[in-house]
mmCIF file of C-alpha atoms in Angstrom:
data_model
loop_
_atom_site.group_PDB
_atom_site.id
_atom_site.type_symbol
_atom_site.label_atom_id
_atom_site.label_comp_id
_atom_site.label_asym_id
_atom_site.label_seq_id
_atom_site.Cartn_x
_atom_site.Cartn_y
_atom_site.Cartn_z
ATOM 1 C CA MET C 728 0.120 0.309 0.019
ATOM 2 C CA ALA C 729 1.390 3.522 -1.160
ATOM 3 C CA SER C 730 2.430 5.922 2.086
ATOM 4 C CA ALA C 731 -0.151 9.115 2.009
ATOM 5 C CA GLN C 732 3.085 11.099 2.632
ATOM 6 C CA LYS C 733 4.523 12.807 0.172
ATOM 7 C CA GLY C 734 8.359 14.463 0.623
ATOM 8 C CA PHE C 735 11.513 14.543 -1.918
ATOM 9 C CA PHE C 736 14.792 13.400 -1.809
ATOM 10 C CA THR C 737 17.754 15.351 -2.859
ATOM 11 C CA ASP C 738 20.821 14.104 -4.014
ATOM 12 C CA THR C 739 23.578 16.905 -3.911
ATOM 13 C CA THR C 740 26.028 14.669 -6.014
ATOM 14 C CA LEU C 741 23.845 15.349 -9.269
ATOM 15 C CA CYS C 742 22.777 18.626 -9.546
ATOM 16 C CA ILE C 743 24.578 20.597 -11.542
ATOM 17 C CA GLY C 744 23.581 23.517 -10.977
ATOM 18 C CA CYS C 745 21.564 24.422 -13.882
ATOM 19 C CA LYS C 746 18.709 25.674 -11.762
ATOM 20 C CA ALA C 747 15.636 24.269 -14.252
ATOM 21 C CA CYS C 748 13.839 23.890 -10.686
ATOM 22 C CA GLU C 749 14.011 28.040 -9.651
ATOM 23 C CA VAL C 750 12.627 28.172 -13.016
ATOM 24 C CA ALA C 751 9.976 25.729 -12.729
ATOM 25 C CA CYS C 752 8.947 26.706 -9.726
ATOM 26 C CA LYS C 753 8.457 30.251 -10.025
ATOM 27 C CA GLN C 754 6.747 30.053 -13.369
ATOM 28 C CA TRP C 755 4.528 26.994 -12.056
ATOM 29 C CA ASN C 756 3.994 29.563 -8.882
ATOM 30 C CA GLN C 757 3.655 31.960 -10.912
ATOM 31 C CA LEU C 758 6.123 33.865 -8.037
ATOM 32 C CA PRO C 759 7.421 37.519 -8.709
ATOM 33 C CA ASP C 760 10.882 37.709 -9.443
ATOM 34 C CA ASP C 761 13.098 39.143 -6.886
ATOM 35 C CA GLY C 762 15.283 41.320 -8.344
ATOM 36 C CA PHE C 763 18.121 41.353 -10.740
ATOM 37 C CA HIS C 764 21.076 42.674 -9.067
ATOM 38 C CA PHE C 765 25.089 40.676 -8.821
ATOM 39 C CA THR C 766 25.369 39.021 -5.623
ATOM 40 C CA GLY C 767 28.784 38.486 -5.859
ATOM 41 C CA MET C 768 27.892 34.800 -4.763
ATOM 42 C CA SER C 769 29.446 32.728 -7.347
ATOM 43 C CA TYR C 770 26.220 32.140 -10.056
ATOM 44 C CA ASP C 771 24.055 32.821 -7.199
ATOM 45 C CA ASN C 772 21.564 34.796 -8.100
ATOM 46 C CA THR C 773 18.720 34.715 -5.758
ATOM 47 C CA GLY C 774 20.870 34.372 -2.784
ATOM 48 C CA HIS C 775 18.498 32.925 -0.668
ATOM 49 C CA LEU C 776 14.850 31.188 0.244
ATOM 50 C CA GLY C 777 12.603 33.973 0.877
ATOM 51 C CA SER C 778 8.522 34.855 0.000
ATOM 52 C CA SER C 779 8.963 35.179 -3.781
ATOM 53 C CA THR C 780 11.662 32.105 -4.302
ATOM 54 C CA TRP C 781 10.664 28.563 -3.021
ATOM 55 C CA ARG C 782 13.672 26.851 -4.265
ATOM 56 C CA HIS C 783 16.951 28.368 -4.288
ATOM 57 C CA VAL C 784 19.988 26.443 -5.934
ATOM 58 C CA SER C 785 23.263 27.317 -3.963
ATOM 59 C CA PHE C 786 26.954 27.120 -5.618
ATOM 60 C CA VAL C 787 29.359 26.444 -2.477
ATOM 61 C CA GLU C 788 32.929 27.383 -3.797
ATOM 62 C CA ARG C 789 35.553 25.435 -1.892
ATOM 63 C CA PRO C 790 39.604 24.555 -2.739
ATOM 64 C CA GLY C 791 40.852 22.326 -4.651
ATOM 65 C CA THR C 792 39.479 19.939 -7.970
ATOM 66 C CA GLY C 793 35.952 18.253 -6.255
ATOM 67 C CA CYS C 794 35.779 14.672 -5.525
ATOM 68 C CA PRO C 795 36.514 12.532 -8.561
ATOM 69 C CA SER C 796 34.199 9.622 -7.373
ATOM 70 C CA ILE C 797 30.825 11.735 -7.769
ATOM 71 C CA GLU C 798 30.220 11.137 -11.338
ATOM 72 C CA ARG C 799 28.209 14.096 -11.459
ATOM 73 C CA PRO C 800 26.271 14.757 -14.429
ATOM 74 C CA ALA C 801 28.570 17.046 -17.855
ATOM 75 C CA MET C 802 27.640 20.144 -18.305
ATOM 76 C CA PRO C 803 28.329 21.908 -21.437
ATOM 77 C CA GLU C 804 31.438 24.592 -20.754
ATOM 78 C CA ALA C 805 31.471 27.348 -21.703
ATOM 79 C CA PRO C 806 33.393 28.704 -24.501
ATOM 80 C CA GLY C 807 36.432 30.575 -22.865
ATOM 81 C CA ALA C 808 35.588 29.180 -19.805
ATOM 82 C CA ARG C 809 38.610 27.565 -17.550
ATOM 83 C CA ALA C 810 38.854 25.183 -14.850
ATOM 84 C CA GLY C 811 40.080 27.008 -11.730
ATOM 85 C CA ASN C 812 41.774 25.272 -8.795
ATOM 86 C CA PHE C 813 38.343 25.026 -7.094
ATOM 87 C CA SER C 814 35.382 22.843 -7.337
ATOM 88 C CA TRP C 815 31.473 23.592 -6.240
ATOM 89 C CA LEU C 816 29.067 21.653 -4.343
ATOM 90 C CA MET C 817 25.623 21.948 -5.497
ATOM 91 C CA MET C 818 22.382 21.913 -3.937
ATOM 92 C CA SER C 819 18.942 22.943 -4.445
ATOM 93 C CA ASP C 820 17.403 23.261 -0.879
ATOM 94 C CA VAL C 821 13.704 24.325 -0.302
ATOM 95 C CA CYS C 822 11.419 24.082 2.294
ATOM 96 C CA LYS C 823 11.504 20.695 4.663
ATOM 97 C CA HIS C 824 8.249 20.155 5.446
ATOM 98 C CA CYS C 825 8.914 18.705 9.052
ATOM 99 C CA GLU C 826 7.652 16.455 10.804
ATOM 100 C CA ARG C 827 7.318 18.576 13.983
ATOM 101 C CA ALA C 828 6.768 22.073 12.085
ATOM 102 C CA GLY C 829 7.764 24.905 14.226
ATOM 103 C CA CYS C 830 6.087 27.492 11.469
ATOM 104 C CA LEU C 831 2.790 25.572 12.007
ATOM 105 C CA GLU C 832 3.424 25.253 15.981
ATOM 106 C CA ALA C 833 3.852 29.239 16.334
ATOM 107 C CA CYS C 834 0.854 30.442 14.161
ATOM 108 C CA PRO C 835 -2.393 31.722 15.945
ATOM 109 C CA THR C 836 -4.657 31.728 13.106
ATOM 110 C CA GLY C 837 -4.556 28.362 11.952
ATOM 111 C CA ALA C 838 -3.666 29.709 8.591
ATOM 112 C CA ILE C 839 -0.574 26.964 8.491
ATOM 113 C CA VAL C 840 -1.934 23.365 8.229
ATOM 114 C CA ARG C 841 -0.769 19.874 7.208
ATOM 115 C CA THR C 842 -2.186 18.907 3.908
ATOM 116 C CA GLU C 843 -3.684 14.947 3.629
ATOM 117 C CA PHE C 844 0.423 14.922 2.127
ATOM 118 C CA ASP C 845 1.572 15.852 5.230
ATOM 119 C CA THR C 846 2.952 18.625 4.009
ATOM 120 C CA VAL C 847 3.664 21.779 5.543
ATOM 121 C CA TYR C 848 0.386 24.500 3.741
ATOM 122 C CA ILE C 849 0.279 28.552 4.402
ATOM 123 C CA GLN C 850 -3.259 29.213 3.623
ATOM 124 C CA PRO C 851 -2.950 32.686 1.924
ATOM 125 C CA ASP C 852 -6.360 33.748 2.958
ATOM 126 C CA VAL C 853 -5.958 33.265 6.527
ATOM 127 C CA CYS C 854 -2.411 33.874 7.268
ATOM 128 C CA ASN C 855 -3.032 37.791 8.536
ATOM 129 C CA GLY C 856 0.725 38.506 8.563
ATOM 130 C CA CYS C 857 1.783 38.063 12.617
ATOM 131 C CA GLY C 858 5.055 36.893 11.578
ATOM 132 C CA TYR C 859 5.356 34.493 14.244
ATOM 133 C CA CYS C 860 6.382 31.668 11.791
ATOM 134 C CA ILE C 861 9.432 33.412 10.291
ATOM 135 C CA SER C 862 10.925 33.285 14.207
ATOM 136 C CA ALA C 863 9.425 29.792 14.564
ATOM 137 C CA CYS C 864 11.185 27.524 11.650
ATOM 138 C CA PRO C 865 15.092 26.524 12.273
ATOM 139 C CA PHE C 866 15.833 26.510 9.093
ATOM 140 C CA GLY C 867 14.929 30.597 7.681
ATOM 141 C CA VAL C 868 12.457 29.140 5.465
ATOM 142 C CA VAL C 869 9.235 31.317 5.770
ATOM 143 C CA ASP C 870 9.066 34.546 4.424
ATOM 144 C CA ARG C 871 6.708 37.503 4.681
ATOM 145 C CA ARG C 872 6.336 39.427 0.987
ATOM 146 C CA GLU C 873 6.025 43.225 1.249
ATOM 147 C CA ASP C 874 3.646 43.830 -0.732
ATOM 148 C CA ASP C 875 0.781 42.321 1.063
ATOM 149 C CA GLY C 876 2.641 41.671 4.112
ATOM 150 C CA ARG C 877 1.398 37.498 4.533
ATOM 151 C CA ALA C 878 3.995 35.003 4.987
ATOM 152 C CA TRP C 879 4.921 32.358 1.611
ATOM 153 C CA LYS C 880 7.376 29.223 1.008
ATOM 154 C CA CYS C 881 7.018 26.268 -0.689
ATOM 155 C CA THR C 882 3.786 24.329 -1.287
ATOM 156 C CA LEU C 883 5.330 21.020 -2.350
ATOM 157 C CA CYS C 884 2.882 21.893 -5.408
ATOM 158 C CA TYR C 885 -0.214 21.288 -3.297
ATOM 159 C CA ASP C 886 -2.621 21.490 -6.576
ATOM 160 C CA ARG C 887 -0.711 19.699 -8.863
ATOM 161 C CA LEU C 888 -0.536 16.311 -6.286
ATOM 162 C CA GLY C 889 -4.288 16.772 -5.802
ATOM 163 C CA ASP C 890 -4.633 16.571 -9.511
ATOM 164 C CA GLY C 891 -1.501 13.331 -9.222
ATOM 165 C CA MET C 892 1.072 15.496 -11.090
ATOM 166 C CA GLN C 893 4.892 15.648 -9.538
ATOM 167 C CA PRO C 894 6.038 18.799 -7.959
ATOM 168 C CA ALA C 895 6.973 21.543 -10.367
ATOM 169 C CA CYS C 896 10.883 21.580 -9.491
ATOM 170 C CA ALA C 897 10.987 17.906 -9.386
ATOM 171 C CA LYS C 898 9.522 17.422 -12.793
ATOM 172 C CA ALA C 899 12.302 20.169 -14.418
ATOM 173 C CA CYS C 900 15.259 19.002 -12.924
ATOM 174 C CA PRO C 901 17.352 16.965 -15.841
ATOM 175 C CA THR C 902 19.503 14.524 -13.116
ATOM 176 C CA SER C 903 16.788 13.603 -11.428
ATOM 177 C CA SER C 904 19.049 15.161 -7.937
ATOM 178 C CA ILE C 905 15.445 16.050 -6.549
ATOM 179 C CA GLN C 906 13.594 13.201 -6.334
ATOM 180 C CA PHE C 907 9.277 12.935 -4.949
ATOM 181 C CA GLY C 908 7.492 10.229 -3.931
ATOM 182 C CA ASP C 909 6.467 8.890 -0.900
ATOM 183 C CA LEU C 910 8.303 9.324 1.612
ATOM 184 C CA VAL C 911 8.837 5.129 2.456
ATOM 185 C CA GLN C 912 9.745 4.740 -0.479
ATOM 186 C CA LEU C 913 12.134 7.706 -1.199
ATOM 187 C CA LYS C 914 14.554 6.894 2.248
ATOM 188 C CA VAL C 915 15.025 3.473 0.386
ATOM 189 C CA GLN C 916 16.231 5.342 -2.708
ATOM 190 C CA ALA C 917 18.403 7.410 -0.161
ATOM 191 C CA GLU C 918 20.053 4.928 2.175
ATOM 192 C CA ALA C 919 20.928 2.613 -1.070
ATOM 193 C CA ARG C 920 22.164 5.734 -2.519
ATOM 194 C CA VAL C 921 24.387 6.704 -0.087
ATOM 195 C CA GLU C 922 25.529 2.912 -0.290
ATOM 196 C CA GLU C 923 26.490 2.744 -3.870
ATOM 197 C CA LEU C 924 28.417 6.048 -2.944
ATOM 198 C CA HIS C 925 30.310 4.268 -0.345
ATOM 199 C CA GLY C 926 31.831 1.936 -2.398
ATOM 200 C CA LYS C 927 32.898 3.568 -5.114
ATOM 201 C CA GLY C 928 35.138 5.830 -1.504
ATOM 202 C CA LEU C 929 32.860 8.894 -1.359
ATOM 203 C CA LYS C 930 32.748 8.013 2.543
ATOM 204 C CA GLU C 931 31.923 11.052 3.007
ATOM 205 C CA ALA C 932 27.752 11.028 1.645
ATOM 206 C CA TYR C 933 25.289 11.357 4.099
ATOM 207 C CA LEU C 934 21.606 11.684 4.406
ATOM 208 C CA TYR C 935 20.634 14.605 6.485
ATOM 209 C CA GLY C 936 17.174 14.928 8.132
ATOM 210 C CA ASP C 937 15.570 11.645 6.769
ATOM 211 C CA SER C 938 14.274 10.609 10.242
ATOM 212 C CA ALA C 939 13.845 11.566 13.349
ATOM 213 C CA ALA C 940 16.862 9.403 15.123
ATOM 214 C CA SER C 941 19.288 11.753 13.223
ATOM 215 C CA GLN C 942 17.666 14.978 14.249
ATOM 216 C CA PRO C 943 15.118 14.743 16.945
ATOM 217 C CA GLY C 944 14.771 18.221 16.701
ATOM 218 C CA THR C 945 12.449 18.306 14.521
ATOM 219 C CA GLY C 946 11.075 14.343 14.062
ATOM 220 C CA GLY C 947 12.944 14.379 10.699
ATOM 221 C CA LEU C 948 12.670 16.120 7.442
ATOM 222 C CA HIS C 949 10.105 15.832 4.320
ATOM 223 C CA ALA C 950 12.362 17.172 2.162
ATOM 224 C CA PHE C 951 15.570 15.587 3.000
ATOM 225 C CA PHE C 952 19.016 15.829 1.626
ATOM 226 C CA LEU C 953 22.215 13.771 0.009
ATOM 227 C CA LEU C 954 25.421 15.202 1.558
ATOM 228 C CA VAL C 955 29.433 15.160 1.336
ATOM 229 C CA ASP C 956 30.175 17.473 3.778
ATOM 230 C CA LYS C 957 29.489 19.750 7.033
ATOM 231 C CA PRO C 958 25.699 21.160 7.124
ATOM 232 C CA GLU C 959 27.220 23.986 8.047
ATOM 233 C CA VAL C 960 28.703 24.330 4.172
ATOM 234 C CA TYR C 961 25.846 24.079 2.189
ATOM 235 C CA ASN C 962 24.420 26.897 4.871
ATOM 236 C CA LEU C 963 22.007 23.918 6.623
ATOM 237 C CA PRO C 964 22.076 23.456 11.126
ATOM 238 C CA PRO C 965 23.695 21.031 12.327
ATOM 239 C CA ASP C 966 21.449 20.679 14.844
ATOM 240 C CA PRO C 967 18.067 22.771 13.676
ATOM 241 C CA GLU C 968 16.016 22.722 16.459
ATOM 242 C CA VAL C 969 11.828 23.974 16.868
ATOM 243 C CA PRO C 970 11.306 27.018 20.143
ATOM 244 C CA THR C 971 8.759 24.707 21.550
ATOM 245 C CA LEU C 972 11.489 22.074 22.415
ATOM 246 C CA LYS C 973 13.476 24.307 23.832
ATOM 247 C CA GLY C 974 10.228 26.290 25.726
ATOM 248 C CA LYS C 975 10.117 22.833 27.522
ATOM 249 C CA ARG C 976 13.693 23.050 28.703
ATOM 250 C CA SER C 977 13.211 26.413 29.805
ATOM 251 C CA TRP C 978 9.714 26.829 31.645
ATOM 252 C CA LYS C 979 11.452 23.553 33.315
ATOM 253 C CA SER C 980 14.543 25.179 34.424
ATOM 254 C CA ALA C 981 12.504 27.954 35.553
ATOM 255 C CA GLY C 982 10.271 25.832 37.298
ATOM 256 C CA LEU C 983 13.216 24.339 39.369
ATOM 257 C CA ALA C 984 14.602 28.103 39.916
ATOM 258 C CA MET C 985 11.465 28.796 41.952
ATOM 259 C CA LEU C 986 11.607 25.721 44.211
ATOM 260 C CA GLY C 987 15.372 26.671 44.928
ATOM 261 C CA LEU C 988 14.278 30.463 45.977
ATOM 262 C CA ALA C 989 11.473 29.149 47.468
ATOM 263 C CA ALA C 990 14.196 26.955 49.991
ATOM 264 C CA LEU C 991 16.048 29.602 50.351
ATOM 265 C CA ALA C 992 13.340 31.670 51.013
ATOM 266 C CA LEU C 993 12.276 29.047 53.735
ATOM 267 C CA GLY C 994 15.849 28.513 54.793
ATOM 268 C CA THR C 995 16.124 32.152 55.459
ATOM 269 C CA VAL C 996 12.670 32.408 58.042
ATOM 270 C CA LEU C 997 13.987 29.353 59.470
ATOM 271 C CA LEU C 998 17.331 30.437 60.651
ATOM 272 C CA ASP C 999 16.163 33.834 61.864
ATOM 273 C CA ALA C 1000 13.821 32.364 64.023
ATOM 274 C CA GLU C 1001 16.426 29.712 65.770
ATOM 275 C CA VAL C 1002 18.586 33.589 66.150
ATOM 276 C CA GLY C 1003 15.812 34.840 67.356
ATOM 277 C CA ARG C 1004 15.428 32.826 70.420
#
């Protein structure tokens, strides 16, 4: 029986940085442009995820010629281009649709809901623009649009899923770096891919956010990744955690502190009584 849980598995070793996913996302969801500015960050012209950028391809430049064991699909070389002594790590980032979503827990109006596909969806006609979801997201994904003040993020193409289609970004990806499907099946494919890369000598390959055991702060991600370097290198938090988990610890600490103060006050009263005798 097929799982109702849908998600993404993004294999960064197959990403060629073509940005077809970014374009397809903007086109299908009719998102505005981000302005045509030079960021100075390699070939990255969008900078980060935001209210109008629901898919973002990052280019991480690092010294060396890269890992020869990665069979990255060939990309046509521009005329006159020369390879320098550096390599790229490329990754198409997106909303993670966390199992335990901080944005959903923080929303006071019920605008953010869990869909029948177990994805996290913001209802724009209910959102009042309070912004609580923005600070509650441990990945900095949710953003508010300046023109209407409401919060926006990837919907995992909810409208396409309802019609039995796959999200626009996954359909446009020419190398299958972005894979969409049942979450259970995606995890099986991802684990097999890691084993394959390890067999080829790329021992650095691992899965980021594929389960609650590996990422207890979010309960696991419905959009997880195969990485070959530390999460921070890809601008991902190493140990993301929804604020409500920290809240429980804070209340527990506050309670213990109050008990300590009460014990101190009682001790002072008893000591004064003893001295007064």
